[in-house]
Amino acid sequence: MIEKIIEDFDIQQIADSGQCFRISHLSSNIWQVIAFRKKLLIEKITHNNYKFYCSEDEFQSIWSDYFDLQTDYGKIKNNIRKFNDQYLNAAVNYGFGIRILRQDLWETIISFIISQRNNIPRIRNTINKICKPYDGFFPTPEDLVKYTELELMNFGLGYRSRYIFDIARSVIDGKLNLSKLKNLSTEDSLNYLKTCKGIGGKVANCIALFGLYKTDAFPIDVWIQRIIDKQYNGNFSIDNFKDYAGIVQQYMFFYQKSLGK
DNA sequence: CTGCAGGCCCTTA
DNA sequence: TAAGGGCCTGCA
């Protein structure tokens, strides 16, 4: 077990920010994170003091990167505040502990295909179901192609089963090359992702932001669209934020969720 | 019982 | 290129 002081970090906010479906709140101050074939327990001591139940080595080699701890979010928030945008300021203050996780690409692709026309509790449920046969770890493409499309539907994937089945197949065939994807520009990665059936604009942007750490990607879902319509009369310029537009998106999304529709 | 939830695909005009 | 219907499923 190791103890760390971390600024601009709140595990519950990250868990609820919609970027990740595998952080569970076990008890009042304990969370479990499952990622990269590891399970990690985290205990919150104070607002910026956390205990991580792992070795220093594991923390440095996996979790420090996963939680994006080398990025200075205080600086990003200050940049956002410079626009004197009332709504954004409120959003940044509300979601002060949000960070963009550096998640596994494959897991992100499948998770956000599942997310379409779906709500968060059900996304979590479905993902837990497909992980269950694998000791709670996320199934690989090889694991998934062992099922028929019909068997995949038994996990509650619904009409997304075909998309997932096909994409797992494509990764194994090399038709969808994940290492290649990691080396593309944001725009190229979006276009490449969208060649897959089942990945449209919104899901592609989520995969780019959360699976490729393309922080200039800006997923527009119904919540963000609602903000753009109501707060900005239909025109919100993401160009202002460039390489951290995706981080702005997270603050907006998380804040708007607290306000409701 | 409808309606709907962090879309996407496909068909039409 | 814009608009509209259909789609799995679980829950209010």
PDB file of C-alpha atoms (C1' of nucleotides) in Angstrom:
ATOM      1  CA  MET A   1       0.000   0.000   0.000  1.00  0.00           C
ATOM      2  CA  ILE A   2       1.257   3.472  -0.825  1.00  0.00           C
ATOM      3  CA  GLU A   3      -0.046   6.886   0.005  1.00  0.00           C
ATOM      4  CA  LYS A   4      -0.051   9.805  -2.410  1.00  0.00           C
ATOM      5  CA  ILE A   5      -0.949  13.455  -2.427  1.00  0.00           C
ATOM      6  CA  ILE A   6      -2.575  14.206  -5.754  1.00  0.00           C
ATOM      7  CA  GLU A   7      -4.015  17.537  -6.847  1.00  0.00           C
ATOM      8  CA  ASP A   8      -6.955  17.905  -9.233  1.00  0.00           C
ATOM      9  CA  PHE A   9      -7.973  14.312  -8.658  1.00  0.00           C
ATOM     10  CA  ASP A  10     -11.278  12.966  -7.420  1.00  0.00           C
ATOM     11  CA  ILE A  11     -11.900   9.290  -7.967  1.00  0.00           C
ATOM     12  CA  GLN A  12     -15.687   9.509  -7.654  1.00  0.00           C
ATOM     13  CA  GLN A  13     -15.887  12.321 -10.170  1.00  0.00           C
ATOM     14  CA  ILE A  14     -13.755  10.343 -12.592  1.00  0.00           C
ATOM     15  CA  ALA A  15     -15.912   7.264 -12.041  1.00  0.00           C
ATOM     16  CA  ASP A  16     -19.057   9.282 -12.756  1.00  0.00           C
ATOM     17  CA  SER A  17     -17.718  11.305 -15.657  1.00  0.00           C
ATOM     18  CA  GLY A  18     -18.828   8.700 -18.154  1.00  0.00           C
ATOM     19  CA  GLN A  19     -15.436   8.025 -19.686  1.00  0.00           C
ATOM     20  CA  CYS A  20     -14.966   4.738 -17.882  1.00  0.00           C
ATOM     21  CA  PHE A  21     -17.311   1.966 -16.800  1.00  0.00           C
ATOM     22  CA  ARG A  22     -15.038  -0.144 -14.622  1.00  0.00           C
ATOM     23  CA  ILE A  23     -14.567   1.896 -11.468  1.00  0.00           C
ATOM     24  CA  SER A  24     -16.857   0.728  -8.705  1.00  0.00           C
ATOM     25  CA  HIS A  25     -17.612   2.418  -5.432  1.00  0.00           C
ATOM     26  CA  LEU A  26     -17.301  -0.460  -2.948  1.00  0.00           C
ATOM     27  CA  SER A  27     -17.901   1.378   0.309  1.00  0.00           C
ATOM     28  CA  SER A  28     -17.917   4.931   1.596  1.00  0.00           C
ATOM     29  CA  ASN A  29     -14.250   5.604   0.909  1.00  0.00           C
ATOM     30  CA  ILE A  30     -13.100   2.595  -1.128  1.00  0.00           C
ATOM     31  CA  TRP A  31     -13.117   2.204  -4.907  1.00  0.00           C
ATOM     32  CA  GLN A  32     -12.035  -0.627  -7.150  1.00  0.00           C
ATOM     33  CA  VAL A  33     -10.522   0.029 -10.563  1.00  0.00           C
ATOM     34  CA  ILE A  34     -10.104  -2.731 -13.132  1.00  0.00           C
ATOM     35  CA  ALA A  35      -7.775  -1.972 -16.014  1.00  0.00           C
ATOM     36  CA  PHE A  36      -4.937  -3.564 -17.936  1.00  0.00           C
ATOM     37  CA  ARG A  37      -5.591  -6.959 -16.318  1.00  0.00           C
ATOM     38  CA  LYS A  38      -5.097  -5.496 -12.859  1.00  0.00           C
ATOM     39  CA  LYS A  39      -7.486  -4.779 -10.043  1.00  0.00           C
ATOM     40  CA  LEU A  40      -6.648  -1.874  -7.800  1.00  0.00           C
ATOM     41  CA  LEU A  41      -8.222  -0.778  -4.553  1.00  0.00           C
ATOM     42  CA  ILE A  42      -8.132   2.910  -3.787  1.00  0.00           C
ATOM     43  CA  GLU A  43      -8.958   4.506  -0.474  1.00  0.00           C
ATOM     44  CA  LYS A  44      -9.740   8.172  -0.147  1.00  0.00           C
ATOM     45  CA  ILE A  45      -8.262   9.730   3.005  1.00  0.00           C
ATOM     46  CA  THR A  46      -8.768  13.441   2.369  1.00  0.00           C
ATOM     47  CA  HIS A  47      -9.619  15.556  -0.670  1.00  0.00           C
ATOM     48  CA  ASN A  48      -6.113  15.182  -2.092  1.00  0.00           C
ATOM     49  CA  ASN A  49      -4.762  12.219  -0.151  1.00  0.00           C
ATOM     50  CA  TYR A  50      -5.312   8.700  -1.436  1.00  0.00           C
ATOM     51  CA  LYS A  51      -4.048   5.241  -0.561  1.00  0.00           C
ATOM     52  CA  PHE A  52      -3.359   2.907  -3.452  1.00  0.00           C
ATOM     53  CA  TYR A  53      -3.242  -0.771  -2.601  1.00  0.00           C
ATOM     54  CA  CYS A  54      -0.359  -1.720  -4.842  1.00  0.00           C
ATOM     55  CA  SER A  55       3.423  -1.478  -4.897  1.00  0.00           C
ATOM     56  CA  GLU A  56       5.260   1.708  -5.769  1.00  0.00           C
ATOM     57  CA  ASP A  57       6.571  -0.107  -8.844  1.00  0.00           C
ATOM     58  CA  GLU A  58       3.101  -0.981 -10.058  1.00  0.00           C
ATOM     59  CA  PHE A  59       1.889   2.533  -9.323  1.00  0.00           C
ATOM     60  CA  GLN A  60       4.684   4.079 -11.364  1.00  0.00           C
ATOM     61  CA  SER A  61       4.498   1.621 -14.251  1.00  0.00           C
ATOM     62  CA  ILE A  62       0.699   1.445 -14.608  1.00  0.00           C
ATOM     63  CA  TRP A  63      -1.485   3.700 -12.509  1.00  0.00           C
ATOM     64  CA  SER A  64       0.413   6.969 -12.681  1.00  0.00           C
ATOM     65  CA  ASP A  65       0.020   6.848 -16.442  1.00  0.00           C
ATOM     66  CA  TYR A  66      -3.535   5.496 -16.313  1.00  0.00           C
ATOM     67  CA  PHE A  67      -4.683   8.422 -14.164  1.00  0.00           C
ATOM     68  CA  ASP A  68      -2.745  10.867 -16.318  1.00  0.00           C
ATOM     69  CA  LEU A  69      -0.854  12.177 -13.303  1.00  0.00           C
ATOM     70  CA  GLN A  70       1.901  13.788 -15.349  1.00  0.00           C
ATOM     71  CA  THR A  71      -0.571  16.265 -16.800  1.00  0.00           C
ATOM     72  CA  ASP A  72      -1.133  19.525 -14.941  1.00  0.00           C
ATOM     73  CA  TYR A  73      -4.897  19.954 -14.824  1.00  0.00           C
ATOM     74  CA  GLY A  74      -4.580  23.068 -12.684  1.00  0.00           C
ATOM     75  CA  LYS A  75      -2.964  24.748 -15.649  1.00  0.00           C
ATOM     76  CA  ILE A  76      -5.638  23.520 -18.050  1.00  0.00           C
ATOM     77  CA  LYS A  77      -8.368  24.795 -15.752  1.00  0.00           C
ATOM     78  CA  ASN A  78      -6.686  28.189 -15.571  1.00  0.00           C
ATOM     79  CA  ASN A  79      -6.575  28.327 -19.352  1.00  0.00           C
ATOM     80  CA  ILE A  80     -10.287  27.603 -19.494  1.00  0.00           C
ATOM     81  CA  ARG A  81     -11.005  30.281 -16.892  1.00  0.00           C
ATOM     82  CA  LYS A  82      -9.275  32.871 -19.061  1.00  0.00           C
ATOM     83  CA  PHE A  83     -12.282  32.850 -21.388  1.00  0.00           C
ATOM     84  CA  ASN A  84     -14.464  34.277 -18.613  1.00  0.00           C
ATOM     85  CA  ASP A  85     -17.216  31.952 -19.686  1.00  0.00           C
ATOM     86  CA  GLN A  86     -19.667  31.695 -16.816  1.00  0.00           C
ATOM     87  CA  TYR A  87     -20.944  28.271 -17.724  1.00  0.00           C
ATOM     88  CA  LEU A  88     -17.472  26.809 -18.246  1.00  0.00           C
ATOM     89  CA  ASN A  89     -16.182  28.309 -15.017  1.00  0.00           C
ATOM     90  CA  ALA A  90     -19.008  26.694 -13.114  1.00  0.00           C
ATOM     91  CA  ALA A  91     -18.347  23.392 -14.890  1.00  0.00           C
ATOM     92  CA  VAL A  92     -14.637  23.479 -14.083  1.00  0.00           C
ATOM     93  CA  ASN A  93     -15.307  24.311 -10.451  1.00  0.00           C
ATOM     94  CA  TYR A  94     -17.852  21.534 -10.177  1.00  0.00           C
ATOM     95  CA  GLY A  95     -15.710  18.827 -11.801  1.00  0.00           C
ATOM     96  CA  PHE A  96     -12.442  19.953 -10.224  1.00  0.00           C
ATOM     97  CA  GLY A  97     -11.135  16.395  -9.875  1.00  0.00           C
ATOM     98  CA  ILE A  98     -11.767  15.083 -13.370  1.00  0.00           C
ATOM     99  CA  ARG A  99      -8.889  13.707 -15.391  1.00  0.00           C
ATOM    100  CA  ILE A 100      -8.836  11.958 -18.736  1.00  0.00           C
ATOM    101  CA  LEU A 101      -7.874   8.361 -18.104  1.00  0.00           C
ATOM    102  CA  ARG A 102      -5.436   6.704 -20.459  1.00  0.00           C
ATOM    103  CA  GLN A 103      -7.441   3.573 -21.027  1.00  0.00           C
ATOM    104  CA  ASP A 104      -6.845   0.467 -23.062  1.00  0.00           C
ATOM    105  CA  LEU A 105      -7.778   1.082 -26.702  1.00  0.00           C
ATOM    106  CA  TRP A 106      -9.521  -2.216 -27.379  1.00  0.00           C
ATOM    107  CA  GLU A 107     -11.610  -1.995 -24.222  1.00  0.00           C
ATOM    108  CA  THR A 108     -12.552   1.579 -25.095  1.00  0.00           C
ATOM    109  CA  ILE A 109     -13.678   0.632 -28.601  1.00  0.00           C
ATOM    110  CA  ILE A 110     -16.007  -2.098 -27.376  1.00  0.00           C
ATOM    111  CA  SER A 111     -17.243  -0.113 -24.373  1.00  0.00           C
ATOM    112  CA  PHE A 112     -18.319   2.871 -26.445  1.00  0.00           C
ATOM    113  CA  ILE A 113     -20.006   0.739 -29.071  1.00  0.00           C
ATOM    114  CA  ILE A 114     -22.009  -0.692 -26.194  1.00  0.00           C
ATOM    115  CA  SER A 115     -22.743   2.824 -24.957  1.00  0.00           C
ATOM    116  CA  GLN A 116     -24.775   3.849 -27.999  1.00  0.00           C
ATOM    117  CA  ARG A 117     -28.493   4.357 -27.343  1.00  0.00           C
ATOM    118  CA  ASN A 118     -27.923   3.067 -23.844  1.00  0.00           C
ATOM    119  CA  ASN A 119     -27.798   4.417 -20.301  1.00  0.00           C
ATOM    120  CA  ILE A 120     -24.874   4.285 -17.921  1.00  0.00           C
ATOM    121  CA  PRO A 121     -26.172   1.671 -15.448  1.00  0.00           C
ATOM    122  CA  ARG A 122     -26.963  -0.670 -18.298  1.00  0.00           C
ATOM    123  CA  ILE A 123     -23.606  -0.028 -19.978  1.00  0.00           C
ATOM    124  CA  ARG A 124     -21.902  -0.967 -16.706  1.00  0.00           C
ATOM    125  CA  ASN A 125     -24.060  -4.074 -16.328  1.00  0.00           C
ATOM    126  CA  THR A 126     -23.434  -5.284 -19.840  1.00  0.00           C
ATOM    127  CA  ILE A 127     -19.685  -4.761 -19.565  1.00  0.00           C
ATOM    128  CA  ASN A 128     -19.616  -6.607 -16.261  1.00  0.00           C
ATOM    129  CA  LYS A 129     -21.453  -9.478 -17.902  1.00  0.00           C
ATOM    130  CA  ILE A 130     -18.996  -9.832 -20.756  1.00  0.00           C
ATOM    131  CA  CYS A 131     -16.072  -9.634 -18.304  1.00  0.00           C
ATOM    132  CA  LYS A 132     -17.455 -12.195 -15.877  1.00  0.00           C
ATOM    133  CA  PRO A 133     -16.134 -15.326 -17.643  1.00  0.00           C
ATOM    134  CA  TYR A 134     -12.650 -13.790 -17.603  1.00  0.00           C
ATOM    135  CA  ASP A 135     -12.240 -13.266 -13.898  1.00  0.00           C
ATOM    136  CA  GLY A 136     -13.659  -9.771 -14.286  1.00  0.00           C
ATOM    137  CA  PHE A 137     -11.057  -8.716 -16.827  1.00  0.00           C
ATOM    138  CA  PHE A 138     -12.011  -7.394 -20.224  1.00  0.00           C
ATOM    139  CA  PRO A 139     -12.210 -10.069 -22.933  1.00  0.00           C
ATOM    140  CA  THR A 140      -9.707  -9.929 -25.787  1.00  0.00           C
ATOM    141  CA  PRO A 141     -10.700 -10.009 -29.478  1.00  0.00           C
ATOM    142  CA  GLU A 142      -9.747 -13.699 -29.449  1.00  0.00           C
ATOM    143  CA  ASP A 143     -12.090 -14.281 -26.517  1.00  0.00           C
ATOM    144  CA  LEU A 144     -14.998 -12.553 -28.232  1.00  0.00           C
ATOM    145  CA  VAL A 145     -14.784 -14.285 -31.615  1.00  0.00           C
ATOM    146  CA  LYS A 146     -15.259 -17.602 -29.870  1.00  0.00           C
ATOM    147  CA  TYR A 147     -18.890 -16.630 -29.390  1.00  0.00           C
ATOM    148  CA  THR A 148     -21.467 -16.629 -32.146  1.00  0.00           C
ATOM    149  CA  GLU A 149     -23.307 -13.417 -32.755  1.00  0.00           C
ATOM    150  CA  LEU A 150     -26.341 -14.970 -31.078  1.00  0.00           C
ATOM    151  CA  GLU A 151     -24.341 -15.928 -27.991  1.00  0.00           C
ATOM    152  CA  LEU A 152     -23.109 -12.350 -27.739  1.00  0.00           C
ATOM    153  CA  MET A 153     -26.713 -11.222 -27.586  1.00  0.00           C
ATOM    154  CA  ASN A 154     -27.141 -13.265 -24.426  1.00  0.00           C
ATOM    155  CA  PHE A 155     -24.863 -10.760 -22.717  1.00  0.00           C
ATOM    156  CA  GLY A 156     -27.479  -8.099 -23.381  1.00  0.00           C
ATOM    157  CA  LEU A 157     -25.486  -6.420 -26.129  1.00  0.00           C
ATOM    158  CA  GLY A 158     -28.595  -6.191 -28.274  1.00  0.00           C
ATOM    159  CA  TYR A 159     -28.215  -5.094 -31.885  1.00  0.00           C
ATOM    160  CA  ARG A 160     -24.625  -4.057 -31.106  1.00  0.00           C
ATOM    161  CA  SER A 161     -23.628  -7.739 -31.073  1.00  0.00           C
ATOM    162  CA  ARG A 162     -23.051  -7.768 -34.800  1.00  0.00           C
ATOM    163  CA  TYR A 163     -20.854  -4.672 -34.634  1.00  0.00           C
ATOM    164  CA  ILE A 164     -18.781  -6.142 -31.828  1.00  0.00           C
ATOM    165  CA  PHE A 165     -18.509  -9.514 -33.472  1.00  0.00           C
ATOM    166  CA  ASP A 166     -17.347  -7.963 -36.735  1.00  0.00           C
ATOM    167  CA  ILE A 167     -14.872  -5.634 -35.076  1.00  0.00           C
ATOM    168  CA  ALA A 168     -13.296  -8.420 -33.017  1.00  0.00           C
ATOM    169  CA  ARG A 169     -12.907 -10.371 -36.254  1.00  0.00           C
ATOM    170  CA  SER A 170     -11.375  -7.340 -38.010  1.00  0.00           C
ATOM    171  CA  VAL A 171      -8.805  -6.852 -35.260  1.00  0.00           C
ATOM    172  CA  ILE A 172      -7.729 -10.477 -35.532  1.00  0.00           C
ATOM    173  CA  ASP A 173      -7.625 -10.319 -39.335  1.00  0.00           C
ATOM    174  CA  GLY A 174      -5.578  -7.150 -39.154  1.00  0.00           C
ATOM    175  CA  LYS A 175      -8.246  -5.261 -41.074  1.00  0.00           C
ATOM    176  CA  LEU A 176      -8.572  -3.004 -38.053  1.00  0.00           C
ATOM    177  CA  ASN A 177      -4.990  -2.383 -36.971  1.00  0.00           C
ATOM    178  CA  LEU A 178      -4.890  -1.022 -33.443  1.00  0.00           C
ATOM    179  CA  SER A 179      -1.177  -0.195 -33.426  1.00  0.00           C
ATOM    180  CA  LYS A 180      -1.611   1.723 -36.659  1.00  0.00           C
ATOM    181  CA  LEU A 181      -4.558   3.558 -35.131  1.00  0.00           C
ATOM    182  CA  LYS A 182      -2.379   4.738 -32.268  1.00  0.00           C
ATOM    183  CA  ASN A 183      -0.018   6.469 -34.669  1.00  0.00           C
ATOM    184  CA  LEU A 184      -2.589   8.476 -36.603  1.00  0.00           C
ATOM    185  CA  SER A 185      -3.527  12.134 -36.212  1.00  0.00           C
ATOM    186  CA  THR A 186      -6.841  12.827 -34.525  1.00  0.00           C
ATOM    187  CA  GLU A 187      -8.652  13.434 -37.800  1.00  0.00           C
ATOM    188  CA  ASP A 188      -7.190  10.350 -39.453  1.00  0.00           C
ATOM    189  CA  SER A 189      -7.978   8.173 -36.459  1.00  0.00           C
ATOM    190  CA  LEU A 190     -11.602   9.364 -36.499  1.00  0.00           C
ATOM    191  CA  ASN A 191     -11.949   8.559 -40.181  1.00  0.00           C
ATOM    192  CA  TYR A 192     -10.301   5.175 -39.740  1.00  0.00           C
ATOM    193  CA  LEU A 193     -12.554   4.295 -36.819  1.00  0.00           C
ATOM    194  CA  LYS A 194     -15.650   5.348 -38.733  1.00  0.00           C
ATOM    195  CA  THR A 195     -14.923   2.774 -41.448  1.00  0.00           C
ATOM    196  CA  CYS A 196     -16.142   0.199 -38.904  1.00  0.00           C
ATOM    197  CA  LYS A 197     -19.865  -0.477 -38.931  1.00  0.00           C
ATOM    198  CA  GLY A 198     -21.259   0.547 -35.579  1.00  0.00           C
ATOM    199  CA  ILE A 199     -18.809   3.393 -35.061  1.00  0.00           C
ATOM    200  CA  GLY A 200     -20.217   6.769 -36.010  1.00  0.00           C
ATOM    201  CA  GLY A 201     -19.092  10.271 -35.192  1.00  0.00           C
ATOM    202  CA  LYS A 202     -19.901  10.329 -31.507  1.00  0.00           C
ATOM    203  CA  VAL A 203     -18.457   6.928 -30.678  1.00  0.00           C
ATOM    204  CA  ALA A 204     -15.351   7.599 -32.786  1.00  0.00           C
ATOM    205  CA  ASN A 205     -14.711  10.797 -30.826  1.00  0.00           C
ATOM    206  CA  CYS A 206     -15.116   8.939 -27.528  1.00  0.00           C
ATOM    207  CA  ILE A 207     -12.659   6.283 -28.633  1.00  0.00           C
ATOM    208  CA  ALA A 208     -10.194   8.921 -29.800  1.00  0.00           C
ATOM    209  CA  LEU A 209     -10.456  10.880 -26.554  1.00  0.00           C
ATOM    210  CA  PHE A 210     -10.575   8.042 -24.049  1.00  0.00           C
ATOM    211  CA  GLY A 211      -8.753   5.240 -25.879  1.00  0.00           C
ATOM    212  CA  LEU A 212      -6.160   7.198 -27.841  1.00  0.00           C
ATOM    213  CA  TYR A 213      -5.794  10.187 -25.515  1.00  0.00           C
ATOM    214  CA  LYS A 214      -6.585  12.572 -28.364  1.00  0.00           C
ATOM    215  CA  THR A 215      -7.536  15.449 -26.101  1.00  0.00           C
ATOM    216  CA  ASP A 216      -8.625  17.580 -29.052  1.00  0.00           C
ATOM    217  CA  ALA A 217     -11.432  15.127 -29.844  1.00  0.00           C
ATOM    218  CA  PHE A 218     -14.829  16.478 -28.813  1.00  0.00           C
ATOM    219  CA  PRO A 219     -17.642  13.916 -28.544  1.00  0.00           C
ATOM    220  CA  ILE A 220     -21.065  15.499 -28.994  1.00  0.00           C
ATOM    221  CA  ASP A 221     -23.791  13.422 -27.411  1.00  0.00           C
ATOM    222  CA  VAL A 222     -27.308  14.489 -26.506  1.00  0.00           C
ATOM    223  CA  TRP A 223     -26.074  16.138 -23.294  1.00  0.00           C
ATOM    224  CA  ILE A 224     -23.390  18.208 -24.972  1.00  0.00           C
ATOM    225  CA  GLN A 225     -25.784  19.092 -27.782  1.00  0.00           C
ATOM    226  CA  ARG A 226     -28.281  20.286 -25.183  1.00  0.00           C
ATOM    227  CA  ILE A 227     -25.619  22.551 -23.651  1.00  0.00           C
ATOM    228  CA  ILE A 228     -24.638  23.939 -27.035  1.00  0.00           C
ATOM    229  CA  ASP A 229     -28.282  24.660 -27.869  1.00  0.00           C
ATOM    230  CA  LYS A 230     -29.349  26.099 -24.531  1.00  0.00           C
ATOM    231  CA  GLN A 231     -26.234  27.832 -23.236  1.00  0.00           C
ATOM    232  CA  TYR A 232     -24.663  28.893 -26.505  1.00  0.00           C
ATOM    233  CA  ASN A 233     -27.649  29.277 -28.858  1.00  0.00           C
ATOM    234  CA  GLY A 234     -26.379  26.531 -31.091  1.00  0.00           C
ATOM    235  CA  ASN A 235     -22.860  27.759 -31.680  1.00  0.00           C
ATOM    236  CA  PHE A 236     -20.071  26.708 -29.390  1.00  0.00           C
ATOM    237  CA  SER A 237     -16.591  27.136 -30.806  1.00  0.00           C
ATOM    238  CA  ILE A 238     -14.311  24.267 -29.824  1.00  0.00           C
ATOM    239  CA  ASP A 239     -11.504  25.900 -31.775  1.00  0.00           C
ATOM    240  CA  ASN A 240     -10.881  28.110 -28.738  1.00  0.00           C
ATOM    241  CA  PHE A 241      -9.596  25.121 -26.833  1.00  0.00           C
ATOM    242  CA  LYS A 242      -7.737  23.174 -29.503  1.00  0.00           C
ATOM    243  CA  ASP A 243      -5.688  20.433 -27.875  1.00  0.00           C
ATOM    244  CA  TYR A 244      -7.739  20.341 -24.677  1.00  0.00           C
ATOM    245  CA  ALA A 245     -11.247  20.579 -26.149  1.00  0.00           C
ATOM    246  CA  GLY A 246     -11.931  17.025 -25.016  1.00  0.00           C
ATOM    247  CA  ILE A 247     -11.097  17.935 -21.446  1.00  0.00           C
ATOM    248  CA  VAL A 248     -13.489  20.876 -21.671  1.00  0.00           C
ATOM    249  CA  GLN A 249     -16.090  18.428 -22.949  1.00  0.00           C
ATOM    250  CA  GLN A 250     -15.660  16.305 -19.828  1.00  0.00           C
ATOM    251  CA  TYR A 251     -16.185  19.257 -17.497  1.00  0.00           C
ATOM    252  CA  MET A 252     -19.277  20.288 -19.464  1.00  0.00           C
ATOM    253  CA  PHE A 253     -20.759  16.811 -19.556  1.00  0.00           C
ATOM    254  CA  PHE A 254     -20.194  16.099 -15.886  1.00  0.00           C
ATOM    255  CA  TYR A 255     -21.576  19.467 -14.803  1.00  0.00           C
ATOM    256  CA  GLN A 256     -24.650  19.260 -17.014  1.00  0.00           C
ATOM    257  CA  LYS A 257     -25.450  15.809 -15.626  1.00  0.00           C
ATOM    258  CA  SER A 258     -25.660  17.359 -12.180  1.00  0.00           C
ATOM    259  CA  LEU A 259     -28.026  20.048 -13.445  1.00  0.00           C
ATOM    260  CA  GLY A 260     -30.243  17.627 -15.348  1.00  0.00           C
ATOM    261  CA  LYS A 261     -31.830  18.141 -18.714  1.00  0.00           C
TER     262      LYS A 261
ATOM    263  C1'  DC B   1     -48.135  -0.420 -21.333  1.00  0.00           C
ATOM    264  C1'  DT B   2     -45.404   3.391 -23.724  1.00  0.00           C
ATOM    265  C1'  DG B   3     -41.278   5.964 -23.771  1.00  0.00           C
ATOM    266  C1'  DC B   4     -36.637   6.360 -23.631  1.00  0.00           C
ATOM    267  C1'  DA B   5     -31.363   6.064 -22.812  1.00  0.00           C
ATOM    268  C1'  DG B   6     -24.349   9.335 -23.759  1.00  0.00           C
ATOM    269  C1'  DG B   7     -26.259   6.506 -31.871  1.00  0.00           C
ATOM    270  C1'  DC B   8     -25.804   4.281 -36.005  1.00  0.00           C
ATOM    271  C1'  DC B   9     -27.273   2.396 -40.358  1.00  0.00           C
ATOM    272  C1'  DC B  10     -29.942   2.519 -44.248  1.00  0.00           C
ATOM    273  C1'  DT B  11     -33.268   4.361 -47.360  1.00  0.00           C
ATOM    274  C1'  DT B  12     -35.479   8.390 -49.576  1.00  0.00           C
ATOM    275  C1'  DA B  13     -35.973  12.790 -51.532  1.00  0.00           C
TER     276       DA B  13
ATOM    277  C1'  DT C   1     -26.981  16.349 -47.164  1.00  0.00           C
ATOM    278  C1'  DA C   2     -30.873  16.173 -44.587  1.00  0.00           C
ATOM    279  C1'  DA C   3     -34.601  13.721 -42.582  1.00  0.00           C
ATOM    280  C1'  DG C   4     -36.834   9.744 -40.747  1.00  0.00           C
ATOM    281  C1'  DG C   5     -37.664   4.924 -39.342  1.00  0.00           C
ATOM    282  C1'  DG C   6     -35.863   0.792 -37.117  1.00  0.00           C
ATOM    283  C1'  DC C   7     -33.083  -1.362 -33.854  1.00  0.00           C
ATOM    284  C1'  DC C   8     -31.820  -4.884 -28.604  1.00  0.00           C
ATOM    285  C1'  DT C   9     -32.788  -4.224 -23.899  1.00  0.00           C
ATOM    286  C1'  DG C  10     -34.019  -2.867 -19.237  1.00  0.00           C
ATOM    287  C1'  DC C  11     -36.070   0.351 -16.425  1.00  0.00           C
ATOM    288  C1'  DA C  12     -39.250   4.341 -15.064  1.00  0.00           C
TER     289       DA C  12
END
